[in-house]
Amino acid sequence: MGKRRISKIFTLAIVLIMTLEVTACTIKNTSSTALSTTTFQVSSTTSISPPGSTSTTITTATTGTTAGLDKIQHFVFIMQENRSFDSYFGTYPGANGIRPGISFVDPYDGTTVTPYHDTNDINLGGPHGWDNAQADINNGKMDGFLSQAYKGLNANGTTVTPSNSPGHNPKDVMGYHDYSEIPNYWNYAREYVLQDAMFESVASYSLPAHLYMLAAQSGGYTGYKQTQPSTYNFPEITELLTSGKIDWKYYVTSGTLPDTEDDHVVGSQSQEQQDPDKYTFWNPLPAFPKVQNDPTQRSRLQGTSQFYIDAADGNLPQVSWIIPDSSVSEHPPAGVKEGMAYVTGLINTIMEGPDWNSTAIFVSWDDWGGFYDHVAPPKVDQYGLGIRVPGLIISPYAKENYIDHNTYSFESWLKIVEERFDVNPMTARDTNASDMLSAFDFTQKPRLPYILQPNGDAAYPAPLQKISH
């Protein structure tokens, strides 16, 4: 038995022991619906279940074999903002979409609101903190979205005044978009892989979501009645990649932050600038000492302008993440078409570059943004999973016109990287996550690039490619 295999078995044993302990993360109840902690350590899963958690059957897709995965030399993770699965793909053919007969009473005017096709580019959305997630889920009833929408705040802290104008109507949390507004996303789903059981890792907002994306935990931080930590002392994936000499970069798009720093504020954009070297909700890496204190690792935090150069020159790192600024984030009030155009531009740059034949692109949205979704999240521990978000996989080895119904979360992104580069998992979350290999067919010849116009000129449905083996 090789040393790496022994190391992995030992790590799994440690994770199992951690799973049985509840003392690794200090948890303090501040109210009947609150979780609070000021200790940010390696977090273990426990049997404690916060209000609003629901339990469903989880269908996993860990294949037991990684044969062919070595054909992928570059993993690119594009994380957008604030859209539920139903708000983007709720009417996509064959997906687990919006059910007929859904309606809710509007608490403001008493009217009945059903899911409707929202043709507006700009939406309002709803508050999307821990408390809002619990209310939206409502013990699995998934009926709190509209009432929570009216609790959204303006930037000055006052309650939003309802309006029927685009971008100001709380009812739009019940709206959905389709190929008319986001044709490129629907065509990517048709040409490649759509995941209709991708869940946010934690039932909360952007910072904990991005921590799970990088570390398979948030150290117990949910943001609810908690002080934002200034530093983290648990492992994250770039530390492990670096130790194994795996090249990585974290690209941050220049501009203003994708959201304000209050997850209850809706319809307002932050005026604060972001840059790759700055700790934000969307870029927590500078708060990890092994990145912060190492100039070599800190230099891997770069602007998205460098991504375009790296992709065009055939210098994509082995693992990379791309974070938007507010204007292209799709976080309301940013437009959905502008975000789609930006993502399309990123994908086109990879497809037109020399690394396409060895790349896998993963696209998701960091939280639900207050928008309606009908699927109750599975309960894996006291923090999640959170509300369902869209997931796309685009690769020359991705299956064509395939809807993946297996259950995933952001730890699944970690899982496939860990398997590909023989990196040990960090927590029970990434240890037990599904690895997304069911989305790939490594027996097929690399597919030709599928270039789309960023403005979405290509009609849906686009013709399918011819696949050869």
CSV table of N, CA, C and O in Angstrom, one decimal, residues 176-243:
chain,number,residue,atom,x,y,z
A,176,TYR,N,-38.9,34.4,-12.7
A,176,TYR,CA,-37.8,33.5,-13.2
A,176,TYR,C,-37.5,34.0,-14.6
A,176,TYR,O,-38.2,34.7,-15.3
A,177,HIS,N,-36.2,33.7,-15.0
A,177,HIS,CA,-35.7,34.0,-16.3
A,177,HIS,C,-35.6,32.7,-17.1
A,177,HIS,O,-35.5,31.6,-16.6
A,178,ASP,N,-35.6,32.9,-18.4
A,178,ASP,CA,-35.4,31.7,-19.3
A,178,ASP,C,-34.5,32.1,-20.5
A,178,ASP,O,-33.8,33.1,-20.4
A,179,TYR,N,-34.5,31.3,-21.6
A,179,TYR,CA,-33.6,31.6,-22.7
A,179,TYR,C,-33.8,32.9,-23.3
A,179,TYR,O,-33.0,33.4,-24.0
A,180,SER,N,-34.9,33.6,-23.0
A,180,SER,CA,-35.2,35.0,-23.6
A,180,SER,C,-34.2,36.0,-23.0
A,180,SER,O,-33.7,36.9,-23.7
A,181,GLU,N,-33.9,35.8,-21.7
A,181,GLU,CA,-33.0,36.8,-21.1
A,181,GLU,C,-31.6,36.2,-20.9
A,181,GLU,O,-30.6,37.0,-21.0
A,182,ILE,N,-31.4,34.9,-20.8
A,182,ILE,CA,-30.1,34.3,-20.5
A,182,ILE,C,-29.9,33.2,-21.5
A,182,ILE,O,-29.6,32.0,-21.1
A,183,PRO,N,-29.9,33.4,-22.8
A,183,PRO,CA,-29.8,32.4,-23.8
A,183,PRO,C,-28.5,31.6,-23.7
A,183,PRO,O,-28.4,30.4,-24.0
A,184,ASN,N,-27.4,32.3,-23.4
A,184,ASN,CA,-26.1,31.6,-23.3
A,184,ASN,C,-26.0,30.6,-22.2
A,184,ASN,O,-25.5,29.5,-22.4
A,185,TYR,N,-26.6,30.9,-21.1
A,185,TYR,CA,-26.6,30.0,-20.0
A,185,TYR,C,-27.5,28.7,-20.4
A,185,TYR,O,-27.1,27.6,-20.1
A,186,TRP,N,-28.6,29.0,-21.0
A,186,TRP,CA,-29.4,27.8,-21.4
A,186,TRP,C,-28.7,27.0,-22.5
A,186,TRP,O,-28.8,25.8,-22.6
A,187,ASN,N,-28.0,27.7,-23.4
A,187,ASN,CA,-27.2,26.9,-24.4
A,187,ASN,C,-26.0,26.2,-23.8
A,187,ASN,O,-25.7,25.1,-24.3
A,188,TYR,N,-25.4,26.7,-22.8
A,188,TYR,CA,-24.3,26.0,-22.2
A,188,TYR,C,-24.9,24.7,-21.5
A,188,TYR,O,-24.3,23.7,-21.5
A,189,ALA,N,-26.1,24.9,-20.9
A,189,ALA,CA,-26.8,23.7,-20.3
A,189,ALA,C,-27.1,22.7,-21.3
A,189,ALA,O,-27.0,21.5,-21.1
A,190,ARG,N,-27.5,23.1,-22.5
A,190,ARG,CA,-27.9,22.2,-23.6
A,190,ARG,C,-26.6,21.5,-24.2
A,190,ARG,O,-26.6,20.3,-24.5
A,191,GLU,N,-25.6,22.3,-24.4
A,191,GLU,CA,-24.4,21.8,-25.0
A,191,GLU,C,-23.5,20.9,-24.1
A,191,GLU,O,-22.8,20.0,-24.5
A,192,TYR,N,-23.6,21.3,-22.8
A,192,TYR,CA,-22.7,20.6,-21.8
A,192,TYR,C,-23.6,20.0,-20.7
A,192,TYR,O,-24.5,19.2,-20.9
A,193,VAL,N,-23.3,20.4,-19.4
A,193,VAL,CA,-23.9,19.8,-18.3
A,193,VAL,C,-24.6,20.9,-17.4
A,193,VAL,O,-24.0,21.9,-17.0
A,194,LEU,N,-25.8,20.6,-17.1
A,194,LEU,CA,-26.6,21.4,-16.1
A,194,LEU,C,-26.8,20.6,-14.8
A,194,LEU,O,-27.2,19.4,-14.9
A,195,GLN,N,-26.5,21.1,-13.7
A,195,GLN,CA,-26.7,20.5,-12.4
A,195,GLN,C,-27.9,21.0,-11.7
A,195,GLN,O,-27.9,22.2,-11.4
A,196,ASP,N,-28.9,20.2,-11.5
A,196,ASP,CA,-30.1,20.7,-10.9
A,196,ASP,C,-30.3,20.3,-9.4
A,196,ASP,O,-31.4,20.5,-8.8
A,197,ALA,N,-29.2,19.9,-8.8
A,197,ALA,CA,-29.2,19.6,-7.4
A,197,ALA,C,-27.9,20.1,-6.8
A,197,ALA,O,-27.2,19.5,-6.0
A,198,MET,N,-27.5,21.3,-7.2
A,198,MET,CA,-26.3,22.0,-6.6
A,198,MET,C,-26.9,23.0,-5.6
A,198,MET,O,-27.7,23.8,-5.8
A,199,PHE,N,-26.3,22.8,-4.4
A,199,PHE,CA,-26.8,23.6,-3.2
A,199,PHE,C,-25.7,24.5,-2.7
A,199,PHE,O,-24.5,24.1,-2.7
A,200,GLU,N,-26.0,25.7,-2.3
A,200,GLU,CA,-25.0,26.5,-1.5
A,200,GLU,C,-24.6,25.6,-0.3
A,200,GLU,O,-25.4,24.9,0.3
A,201,SER,N,-23.4,25.8,0.1
A,201,SER,CA,-22.8,24.9,1.2
A,201,SER,C,-23.4,25.3,2.5
A,201,SER,O,-23.5,24.4,3.4
A,202,VAL,N,-23.7,26.5,2.7
A,202,VAL,CA,-24.2,27.0,4.0
A,202,VAL,C,-25.4,27.9,3.8
A,202,VAL,O,-25.5,28.6,2.8
A,203,ALA,N,-26.4,27.8,4.7
A,203,ALA,CA,-27.6,28.6,4.5
A,203,ALA,C,-27.4,30.0,5.0
A,203,ALA,O,-27.9,30.5,6.0
A,204,SER,N,-26.6,30.8,4.2
A,204,SER,CA,-26.2,32.1,4.6
A,204,SER,C,-25.8,32.9,3.4
A,204,SER,O,-26.1,32.5,2.3
A,205,TYR,N,-24.9,33.9,3.6
A,205,TYR,CA,-24.6,34.9,2.6
A,205,TYR,C,-23.2,34.6,2.0
A,205,TYR,O,-22.6,33.5,2.2
A,206,SER,N,-22.6,35.6,1.3
A,206,SER,CA,-21.4,35.4,0.5
A,206,SER,C,-20.2,35.0,1.3
A,206,SER,O,-19.4,34.1,0.8
A,207,LEU,N,-19.9,35.6,2.4
A,207,LEU,CA,-18.6,35.2,3.1
A,207,LEU,C,-18.5,33.8,3.5
A,207,LEU,O,-17.6,33.1,3.1
A,208,PRO,N,-19.5,33.3,4.3
A,208,PRO,CA,-19.4,31.9,4.6
A,208,PRO,C,-19.4,31.0,3.4
A,208,PRO,O,-18.8,29.9,3.3
A,209,ALA,N,-20.2,31.4,2.3
A,209,ALA,CA,-20.2,30.6,1.1
A,209,ALA,C,-18.8,30.5,0.5
A,209,ALA,O,-18.4,29.4,0.0
A,210,HIS,N,-18.1,31.6,0.4
A,210,HIS,CA,-16.8,31.5,-0.2
A,210,HIS,C,-15.8,30.8,0.7
A,210,HIS,O,-14.8,30.2,0.2
A,211,LEU,N,-16.0,30.8,2.0
A,211,LEU,CA,-15.1,30.1,2.9
A,211,LEU,C,-15.3,28.6,2.6
A,211,LEU,O,-14.3,27.8,2.6
A,212,TYR,N,-16.5,28.1,2.5
A,212,TYR,CA,-16.8,26.7,2.2
A,212,TYR,C,-16.2,26.4,0.8
A,212,TYR,O,-15.7,25.3,0.6
A,213,MET,N,-16.3,27.3,-0.1
A,213,MET,CA,-15.7,27.0,-1.5
A,213,MET,C,-14.2,26.8,-1.4
A,213,MET,O,-13.7,26.0,-2.2
A,214,LEU,N,-13.5,27.4,-0.4
A,214,LEU,CA,-12.1,27.2,-0.3
A,214,LEU,C,-11.6,26.3,0.8
A,214,LEU,O,-10.6,25.7,0.7
A,215,ALA,N,-12.5,26.1,1.8
A,215,ALA,CA,-12.0,25.3,3.0
A,215,ALA,C,-12.9,24.3,3.4
A,215,ALA,O,-12.6,23.6,4.4
A,216,ALA,N,-14.1,24.1,2.8
A,216,ALA,CA,-15.1,23.1,3.2
A,216,ALA,C,-15.6,23.3,4.6
A,216,ALA,O,-16.1,22.4,5.3
A,217,GLN,N,-15.5,24.6,5.0
A,217,GLN,CA,-16.1,25.0,6.3
A,217,GLN,C,-15.9,26.5,6.4
A,217,GLN,O,-15.3,27.2,5.6
A,218,SER,N,-16.6,27.1,7.4
A,218,SER,CA,-16.4,28.5,7.7
A,218,SER,C,-16.0,28.7,9.2
A,218,SER,O,-16.1,29.8,9.7
A,219,GLY,N,-15.6,27.6,9.8
A,219,GLY,CA,-15.1,27.8,11.2
A,219,GLY,C,-16.3,28.1,12.2
A,219,GLY,O,-16.1,28.6,13.3
A,220,GLY,N,-17.5,27.8,11.7
A,220,GLY,CA,-18.7,28.0,12.6
A,220,GLY,C,-19.3,29.4,12.3
A,220,GLY,O,-20.3,29.8,12.9
A,221,TYR,N,-18.7,30.2,11.4
A,221,TYR,CA,-19.3,31.5,11.1
A,221,TYR,C,-20.4,31.4,10.1
A,221,TYR,O,-20.3,30.9,9.0
A,222,THR,N,-21.5,32.0,10.5
A,222,THR,CA,-22.7,32.1,9.6
A,222,THR,C,-23.0,33.6,9.3
A,222,THR,O,-23.8,33.9,8.4
A,223,GLY,N,-22.5,34.5,10.1
A,223,GLY,CA,-22.8,35.9,10.0
A,223,GLY,C,-24.0,36.4,10.8
A,223,GLY,O,-24.3,37.6,10.9
A,224,TYR,N,-24.7,35.4,11.4
A,224,TYR,CA,-25.9,35.8,12.2
A,224,TYR,C,-25.5,36.2,13.6
A,224,TYR,O,-25.1,35.3,14.4
A,225,LYS,N,-25.7,37.5,14.0
A,225,LYS,CA,-25.3,37.9,15.3
A,225,LYS,C,-23.9,37.6,15.7
A,225,LYS,O,-23.6,37.2,16.9
A,226,GLN,N,-23.0,37.6,14.7
A,226,GLN,CA,-21.6,37.3,14.9
A,226,GLN,C,-20.7,38.4,14.4
A,226,GLN,O,-21.1,39.1,13.4
A,227,THR,N,-19.6,38.6,15.0
A,227,THR,CA,-18.6,39.6,14.5
A,227,THR,C,-17.8,38.9,13.3
A,227,THR,O,-17.4,37.8,13.5
A,228,GLN,N,-17.7,39.6,12.2
A,228,GLN,CA,-16.9,39.1,11.1
A,228,GLN,C,-15.5,38.8,11.6
A,228,GLN,O,-14.8,39.7,12.1
A,229,PRO,N,-15.0,37.6,11.4
A,229,PRO,CA,-13.6,37.3,11.8
A,229,PRO,C,-12.6,38.1,10.9
A,229,PRO,O,-12.8,38.4,9.8
A,230,SER,N,-11.5,38.4,11.6
A,230,SER,CA,-10.4,39.1,10.8
A,230,SER,C,-9.3,38.2,10.3
A,230,SER,O,-8.5,38.6,9.5
A,231,THR,N,-9.3,37.0,10.9
A,231,THR,CA,-8.4,36.0,10.4
A,231,THR,C,-8.9,34.6,10.7
A,231,THR,O,-9.9,34.4,11.4
A,232,TYR,N,-8.4,33.6,10.0
A,232,TYR,CA,-8.9,32.2,10.1
A,232,TYR,C,-7.7,31.3,10.3
A,232,TYR,O,-6.6,31.5,9.7
A,233,ASN,N,-7.9,30.3,11.2
A,233,ASN,CA,-6.8,29.4,11.5
A,233,ASN,C,-7.0,28.0,11.2
A,233,ASN,O,-6.5,27.1,11.8
A,234,PHE,N,-7.9,27.8,10.1
A,234,PHE,CA,-8.1,26.4,9.7
A,234,PHE,C,-7.5,26.3,8.2
A,234,PHE,O,-7.4,27.3,7.5
A,235,PRO,N,-7.3,25.1,7.8
A,235,PRO,CA,-6.7,24.9,6.4
A,235,PRO,C,-7.7,25.3,5.3
A,235,PRO,O,-8.9,25.2,5.5
A,236,GLU,N,-7.1,25.8,4.2
A,236,GLU,CA,-7.9,26.0,3.0
A,236,GLU,C,-7.1,25.4,1.8
A,236,GLU,O,-5.9,25.1,1.9
A,237,ILE,N,-7.8,25.2,0.7
A,237,ILE,CA,-7.3,24.4,-0.3
A,237,ILE,C,-6.0,24.9,-1.0
A,237,ILE,O,-5.1,24.1,-1.3
A,238,THR,N,-5.8,26.2,-1.0
A,238,THR,CA,-4.6,26.7,-1.7
A,238,THR,C,-3.3,26.4,-0.9
A,238,THR,O,-2.3,26.1,-1.5
A,239,GLU,N,-3.5,26.3,0.4
A,239,GLU,CA,-2.4,25.9,1.2
A,239,GLU,C,-1.9,24.5,0.9
A,239,GLU,O,-0.7,24.1,0.8
A,240,LEU,N,-2.9,23.6,0.7
A,240,LEU,CA,-2.6,22.2,0.4
A,240,LEU,C,-2.1,22.1,-1.1
A,240,LEU,O,-1.2,21.2,-1.3
A,241,LEU,N,-2.6,22.9,-2.0
A,241,LEU,CA,-2.1,22.8,-3.3
A,241,LEU,C,-0.7,23.3,-3.4
A,241,LEU,O,0.2,22.7,-4.1
A,242,THR,N,-0.4,24.3,-2.6
A,242,THR,CA,1.0,24.9,-2.6
A,242,THR,C,2.0,23.8,-2.1
A,242,THR,O,3.1,23.6,-2.6
A,243,SER,N,1.6,23.1,-1.0
A,243,SER,CA,2.5,22.1,-0.5
A,243,SER,C,2.7,21.0,-1.4
A,243,SER,O,3.8,20.3,-1.4
